[in-house]
Amino acid sequence: MAFVVTDNCILCKYTDCVAVCPADAFYEGPNFLVINPDDCIDCDLCPVECPADAIYQEDEVPEDQKDFIELNAELSKHWPRITEVKPPLEDAKKWDGISDKIQYLDTDLDE
């Protein structure tokens, strides 16, 4: 089973999780990260590194965020792999903890 990045990553995009991922399973969009379920080796290192607490085991994703399971799988097919830590988005602290940010998700595939 894979890990899933959920709503609270949107507009924050902390990349601490990327540094600890031995499988390079993270992919980067304009304002969100996703995990490719085929790459993820279920090592459990990334959730504890996420300052936004946005990463869950697939079977523990909150009911109101289940859509993120498919979203991670789909977007990871199109976005570039990220393997190095980058600074979070400029307003990350402001957005961290705000719920229901899905409307702000930028799925631009040209990034």
Short mmCIF file of N, CA and C in Angstrom, two decimals:
data_model
loop_
_atom_site.label_atom_id
_atom_site.label_comp_id
_atom_site.label_asym_id
_atom_site.label_seq_id
_atom_site.Cartn_x
_atom_site.Cartn_y
_atom_site.Cartn_z
N MET A 1 0.83 -1.18 0.00
CA MET A 1 0.00 0.00 0.00
C MET A 1 0.88 1.24 0.00
N ALA A 2 0.44 2.28 -0.66
CA ALA A 2 1.23 3.50 -0.80
C ALA A 2 0.78 4.58 0.17
N PHE A 3 1.61 5.59 0.27
CA PHE A 3 1.25 6.78 1.01
C PHE A 3 0.64 7.79 0.04
N VAL A 4 -0.15 8.72 0.58
CA VAL A 4 -0.91 9.66 -0.24
C VAL A 4 -0.74 11.07 0.34
N VAL A 5 -0.46 12.02 -0.53
CA VAL A 5 -0.39 13.43 -0.14
C VAL A 5 -1.81 14.00 -0.26
N THR A 6 -2.24 14.73 0.77
CA THR A 6 -3.62 15.21 0.80
C THR A 6 -3.70 16.74 0.82
N ASP A 7 -4.89 17.22 1.03
CA ASP A 7 -5.28 18.62 0.91
C ASP A 7 -4.33 19.63 1.56
N ASN A 8 -3.83 19.36 2.73
CA ASN A 8 -3.05 20.39 3.42
C ASN A 8 -1.73 20.72 2.74
N CYS A 9 -1.28 19.92 1.81
CA CYS A 9 -0.05 20.24 1.06
C CYS A 9 -0.30 21.36 0.04
N ILE A 10 -1.52 21.49 -0.42
CA ILE A 10 -1.84 22.51 -1.42
C ILE A 10 -1.49 23.89 -0.87
N LEU A 11 -0.77 24.65 -1.67
CA LEU A 11 -0.31 26.01 -1.36
C LEU A 11 0.75 26.07 -0.27
N CYS A 12 1.22 24.92 0.20
CA CYS A 12 2.34 24.88 1.16
C CYS A 12 3.57 24.30 0.46
N LYS A 13 3.42 23.08 0.00
CA LYS A 13 4.46 22.35 -0.74
C LYS A 13 5.80 22.33 -0.02
N TYR A 14 5.75 21.92 1.24
CA TYR A 14 6.99 21.65 1.95
C TYR A 14 7.62 20.41 1.30
N THR A 15 8.92 20.37 1.22
CA THR A 15 9.55 19.23 0.54
C THR A 15 10.45 18.41 1.47
N ASP A 16 10.26 18.57 2.76
CA ASP A 16 11.05 17.78 3.73
C ASP A 16 10.89 16.29 3.47
N CYS A 17 9.70 15.89 3.04
CA CYS A 17 9.38 14.49 2.77
C CYS A 17 10.23 13.91 1.65
N VAL A 18 10.57 14.75 0.70
CA VAL A 18 11.35 14.32 -0.46
C VAL A 18 12.73 13.84 -0.03
N ALA A 19 13.31 14.52 0.94
CA ALA A 19 14.67 14.21 1.39
C ALA A 19 14.80 12.82 1.98
N VAL A 20 13.73 12.31 2.57
CA VAL A 20 13.82 11.01 3.25
C VAL A 20 13.29 9.84 2.41
N CYS A 21 12.77 10.13 1.24
CA CYS A 21 12.16 9.08 0.41
C CYS A 21 13.23 8.26 -0.32
N PRO A 22 13.41 6.99 0.07
CA PRO A 22 14.44 6.17 -0.59
C PRO A 22 14.02 5.70 -1.98
N ALA A 23 12.76 5.86 -2.32
CA ALA A 23 12.27 5.38 -3.61
C ALA A 23 12.07 6.50 -4.63
N ASP A 24 12.37 7.74 -4.25
CA ASP A 24 12.14 8.89 -5.15
C ASP A 24 10.73 8.84 -5.73
N ALA A 25 9.75 8.70 -4.85
CA ALA A 25 8.36 8.51 -5.27
C ALA A 25 7.55 9.80 -5.36
N PHE A 26 8.17 10.95 -5.08
CA PHE A 26 7.45 12.23 -5.11
C PHE A 26 7.54 12.91 -6.46
N TYR A 27 6.45 13.57 -6.82
CA TYR A 27 6.35 14.32 -8.07
C TYR A 27 5.82 15.70 -7.73
N GLU A 28 6.30 16.70 -8.49
CA GLU A 28 6.05 18.09 -8.13
C GLU A 28 5.19 18.82 -9.14
N GLY A 29 4.12 19.40 -8.62
CA GLY A 29 3.28 20.29 -9.40
C GLY A 29 3.55 21.72 -8.97
N PRO A 30 2.83 22.67 -9.56
CA PRO A 30 3.06 24.08 -9.24
C PRO A 30 2.86 24.43 -7.75
N ASN A 31 1.85 23.82 -7.10
CA ASN A 31 1.61 24.17 -5.69
C ASN A 31 1.23 22.96 -4.83
N PHE A 32 1.73 21.78 -5.22
CA PHE A 32 1.34 20.55 -4.54
C PHE A 32 2.34 19.45 -4.90
N LEU A 33 2.54 18.51 -4.01
CA LEU A 33 3.34 17.33 -4.29
C LEU A 33 2.42 16.11 -4.29
N VAL A 34 2.80 15.10 -5.04
CA VAL A 34 2.05 13.84 -5.04
C VAL A 34 3.04 12.68 -4.94
N ILE A 35 2.52 11.53 -4.55
CA ILE A 35 3.32 10.31 -4.47
C ILE A 35 2.80 9.33 -5.52
N ASN A 36 3.70 8.78 -6.30
CA ASN A 36 3.31 7.75 -7.26
C ASN A 36 3.16 6.43 -6.51
N PRO A 37 1.96 5.84 -6.53
CA PRO A 37 1.75 4.61 -5.76
C PRO A 37 2.59 3.42 -6.25
N ASP A 38 2.99 3.45 -7.51
CA ASP A 38 3.82 2.37 -8.04
C ASP A 38 5.27 2.50 -7.59
N ASP A 39 5.71 3.72 -7.31
CA ASP A 39 7.08 3.96 -6.85
C ASP A 39 7.23 3.80 -5.34
N CYS A 40 6.17 4.13 -4.61
CA CYS A 40 6.21 4.12 -3.14
C CYS A 40 6.45 2.71 -2.62
N ILE A 41 7.40 2.60 -1.67
CA ILE A 41 7.72 1.29 -1.10
C ILE A 41 7.16 1.14 0.32
N ASP A 42 6.28 2.07 0.71
CA ASP A 42 5.58 1.95 1.99
C ASP A 42 6.54 1.92 3.18
N CYS A 43 7.54 2.78 3.13
CA CYS A 43 8.57 2.75 4.18
C CYS A 43 8.20 3.52 5.44
N ASP A 44 7.20 4.39 5.34
CA ASP A 44 6.69 5.15 6.48
C ASP A 44 7.63 6.27 6.94
N LEU A 45 8.55 6.70 6.11
CA LEU A 45 9.46 7.79 6.49
C LEU A 45 8.87 9.17 6.22
N CYS A 46 8.10 9.33 5.17
CA CYS A 46 7.63 10.66 4.77
C CYS A 46 6.58 11.29 5.68
N PRO A 47 5.63 10.55 6.24
CA PRO A 47 4.60 11.23 7.05
C PRO A 47 5.17 12.00 8.24
N VAL A 48 6.17 11.46 8.89
CA VAL A 48 6.73 12.14 10.06
C VAL A 48 7.55 13.36 9.68
N GLU A 49 8.01 13.42 8.45
CA GLU A 49 8.81 14.57 7.99
C GLU A 49 7.95 15.71 7.47
N CYS A 50 6.69 15.45 7.20
CA CYS A 50 5.81 16.47 6.62
C CYS A 50 5.36 17.47 7.69
N PRO A 51 5.82 18.73 7.61
CA PRO A 51 5.43 19.71 8.62
C PRO A 51 3.94 20.05 8.57
N ALA A 52 3.31 19.76 7.44
CA ALA A 52 1.88 20.07 7.28
C ALA A 52 0.98 18.89 7.64
N ASP A 53 1.57 17.78 8.02
CA ASP A 53 0.80 16.57 8.34
C ASP A 53 -0.18 16.22 7.22
N ALA A 54 0.31 16.27 6.00
CA ALA A 54 -0.54 16.07 4.82
C ALA A 54 -0.40 14.69 4.19
N ILE A 55 0.43 13.81 4.76
CA ILE A 55 0.69 12.51 4.15
C ILE A 55 0.12 11.39 5.02
N TYR A 56 -0.66 10.52 4.38
CA TYR A 56 -1.31 9.41 5.08
C TYR A 56 -1.07 8.09 4.36
N GLN A 57 -1.07 7.03 5.12
CA GLN A 57 -1.12 5.69 4.54
C GLN A 57 -2.44 5.60 3.76
N GLU A 58 -2.43 4.96 2.62
CA GLU A 58 -3.62 4.91 1.76
C GLU A 58 -4.88 4.47 2.50
N ASP A 59 -4.78 3.49 3.36
CA ASP A 59 -5.97 3.02 4.07
C ASP A 59 -6.32 3.86 5.29
N GLU A 60 -5.56 4.94 5.53
CA GLU A 60 -5.84 5.84 6.64
C GLU A 60 -6.19 7.25 6.19
N VAL A 61 -6.32 7.44 4.87
CA VAL A 61 -6.69 8.76 4.35
C VAL A 61 -8.08 9.11 4.90
N PRO A 62 -8.23 10.32 5.46
CA PRO A 62 -9.54 10.70 5.98
C PRO A 62 -10.63 10.58 4.90
N GLU A 63 -11.80 10.22 5.33
CA GLU A 63 -12.92 9.97 4.41
C GLU A 63 -13.15 11.12 3.44
N ASP A 64 -13.06 12.36 3.94
CA ASP A 64 -13.33 13.52 3.09
C ASP A 64 -12.17 13.85 2.15
N GLN A 65 -11.10 13.04 2.18
CA GLN A 65 -9.95 13.28 1.30
C GLN A 65 -9.60 12.08 0.43
N LYS A 66 -10.49 11.13 0.35
CA LYS A 66 -10.26 9.91 -0.43
C LYS A 66 -9.96 10.20 -1.90
N ASP A 67 -10.49 11.30 -2.44
CA ASP A 67 -10.23 11.65 -3.84
C ASP A 67 -8.73 11.86 -4.11
N PHE A 68 -7.98 12.16 -3.07
CA PHE A 68 -6.55 12.39 -3.24
C PHE A 68 -5.79 11.10 -3.59
N ILE A 69 -6.36 9.97 -3.30
CA ILE A 69 -5.71 8.70 -3.66
C ILE A 69 -5.56 8.63 -5.18
N GLU A 70 -6.65 8.84 -5.89
CA GLU A 70 -6.62 8.81 -7.37
C GLU A 70 -5.86 10.02 -7.91
N LEU A 71 -6.00 11.16 -7.26
CA LEU A 71 -5.31 12.37 -7.71
C LEU A 71 -3.80 12.19 -7.67
N ASN A 72 -3.27 11.58 -6.61
CA ASN A 72 -1.84 11.30 -6.53
C ASN A 72 -1.40 10.39 -7.68
N ALA A 73 -2.16 9.33 -7.89
CA ALA A 73 -1.81 8.37 -8.95
C ALA A 73 -1.82 9.03 -10.32
N GLU A 74 -2.83 9.83 -10.59
CA GLU A 74 -2.97 10.44 -11.92
C GLU A 74 -1.94 11.54 -12.16
N LEU A 75 -1.80 12.47 -11.22
CA LEU A 75 -0.88 13.59 -11.43
C LEU A 75 0.58 13.14 -11.45
N SER A 76 0.90 12.08 -10.75
CA SER A 76 2.29 11.60 -10.76
C SER A 76 2.71 11.05 -12.12
N LYS A 77 1.74 10.78 -12.96
CA LYS A 77 2.05 10.32 -14.33
C LYS A 77 2.47 11.48 -15.23
N HIS A 78 2.15 12.70 -14.81
CA HIS A 78 2.36 13.86 -15.67
C HIS A 78 3.38 14.86 -15.14
N TRP A 79 3.51 14.95 -13.83
CA TRP A 79 4.42 15.92 -13.24
C TRP A 79 5.82 15.34 -13.14
N PRO A 80 6.84 16.22 -13.08
CA PRO A 80 8.22 15.74 -12.95
C PRO A 80 8.54 15.23 -11.54
N ARG A 81 9.41 14.25 -11.50
CA ARG A 81 9.89 13.70 -10.22
C ARG A 81 10.69 14.78 -9.50
N ILE A 82 10.56 14.84 -8.19
CA ILE A 82 11.35 15.75 -7.36
C ILE A 82 12.18 14.89 -6.40
N THR A 83 13.48 15.17 -6.36
CA THR A 83 14.37 14.36 -5.52
C THR A 83 15.19 15.21 -4.55
N GLU A 84 15.05 16.52 -4.63
CA GLU A 84 15.82 17.40 -3.75
C GLU A 84 14.89 18.37 -3.03
N VAL A 85 15.27 18.72 -1.82
CA VAL A 85 14.49 19.66 -1.03
C VAL A 85 14.55 21.05 -1.67
N LYS A 86 13.41 21.70 -1.69
CA LYS A 86 13.30 23.08 -2.19
C LYS A 86 12.59 23.89 -1.11
N PRO A 87 12.72 25.21 -1.16
CA PRO A 87 11.98 26.02 -0.18
C PRO A 87 10.47 25.85 -0.37
N PRO A 88 9.71 25.96 0.71
CA PRO A 88 8.25 25.88 0.58
C PRO A 88 7.74 27.10 -0.18
N LEU A 89 6.48 27.06 -0.56
CA LEU A 89 5.89 28.21 -1.23
C LEU A 89 5.89 29.41 -0.28
N GLU A 90 5.90 30.60 -0.84
CA GLU A 90 6.07 31.83 -0.08
C GLU A 90 5.06 31.98 1.06
N ASP A 91 3.81 31.64 0.81
CA ASP A 91 2.76 31.79 1.83
C ASP A 91 2.43 30.48 2.54
N ALA A 92 3.36 29.55 2.58
CA ALA A 92 3.10 28.22 3.15
C ALA A 92 2.57 28.30 4.59
N LYS A 93 3.19 29.10 5.41
CA LYS A 93 2.76 29.18 6.81
C LYS A 93 1.33 29.70 6.92
N LYS A 94 0.97 30.62 6.06
CA LYS A 94 -0.38 31.18 6.06
C LYS A 94 -1.42 30.13 5.70
N TRP A 95 -1.08 29.25 4.75
CA TRP A 95 -2.03 28.25 4.26
C TRP A 95 -2.02 26.95 5.04
N ASP A 96 -0.96 26.69 5.79
CA ASP A 96 -0.87 25.45 6.55
C ASP A 96 -2.00 25.38 7.58
N GLY A 97 -2.79 24.33 7.50
CA GLY A 97 -3.89 24.14 8.44
C GLY A 97 -5.24 24.60 7.91
N ILE A 98 -5.25 25.31 6.80
CA ILE A 98 -6.50 25.72 6.17
C ILE A 98 -7.08 24.50 5.47
N SER A 99 -8.34 24.21 5.68
CA SER A 99 -8.94 23.02 5.06
C SER A 99 -9.64 23.37 3.75
N ASP A 100 -9.96 22.34 3.00
CA ASP A 100 -10.69 22.46 1.73
C ASP A 100 -10.00 23.37 0.73
N LYS A 101 -8.74 23.09 0.46
CA LYS A 101 -7.97 23.90 -0.48
C LYS A 101 -7.98 23.32 -1.90
N ILE A 102 -8.75 22.28 -2.13
CA ILE A 102 -8.74 21.61 -3.44
C ILE A 102 -9.03 22.58 -4.58
N GLN A 103 -9.84 23.61 -4.34
CA GLN A 103 -10.15 24.56 -5.40
C GLN A 103 -8.94 25.37 -5.84
N TYR A 104 -7.89 25.38 -5.02
CA TYR A 104 -6.68 26.11 -5.36
C TYR A 104 -5.61 25.23 -6.01
N LEU A 105 -5.88 23.95 -6.12
CA LEU A 105 -4.90 23.04 -6.71
C LEU A 105 -4.64 23.39 -8.16
N ASP A 106 -3.39 23.67 -8.47
CA ASP A 106 -2.98 23.98 -9.84
C ASP A 106 -2.48 22.69 -10.46
N THR A 107 -3.22 22.17 -11.41
CA THR A 107 -2.84 20.91 -12.05
C THR A 107 -2.15 21.14 -13.38
N ASP A 108 -1.67 22.34 -13.60
CA ASP A 108 -0.98 22.67 -14.85
C ASP A 108 0.10 21.63 -15.12
N LEU A 109 0.02 21.00 -16.25
CA LEU A 109 0.95 19.93 -16.59
C LEU A 109 2.20 20.45 -17.28
N ASP A 110 2.30 21.76 -17.48
CA ASP A 110 3.47 22.34 -18.15
C ASP A 110 4.57 22.73 -17.16
N GLU A 111 4.32 22.58 -15.89
CA GLU A 111 5.30 22.99 -14.89
C GLU A 111 6.45 22.01 -14.85
#
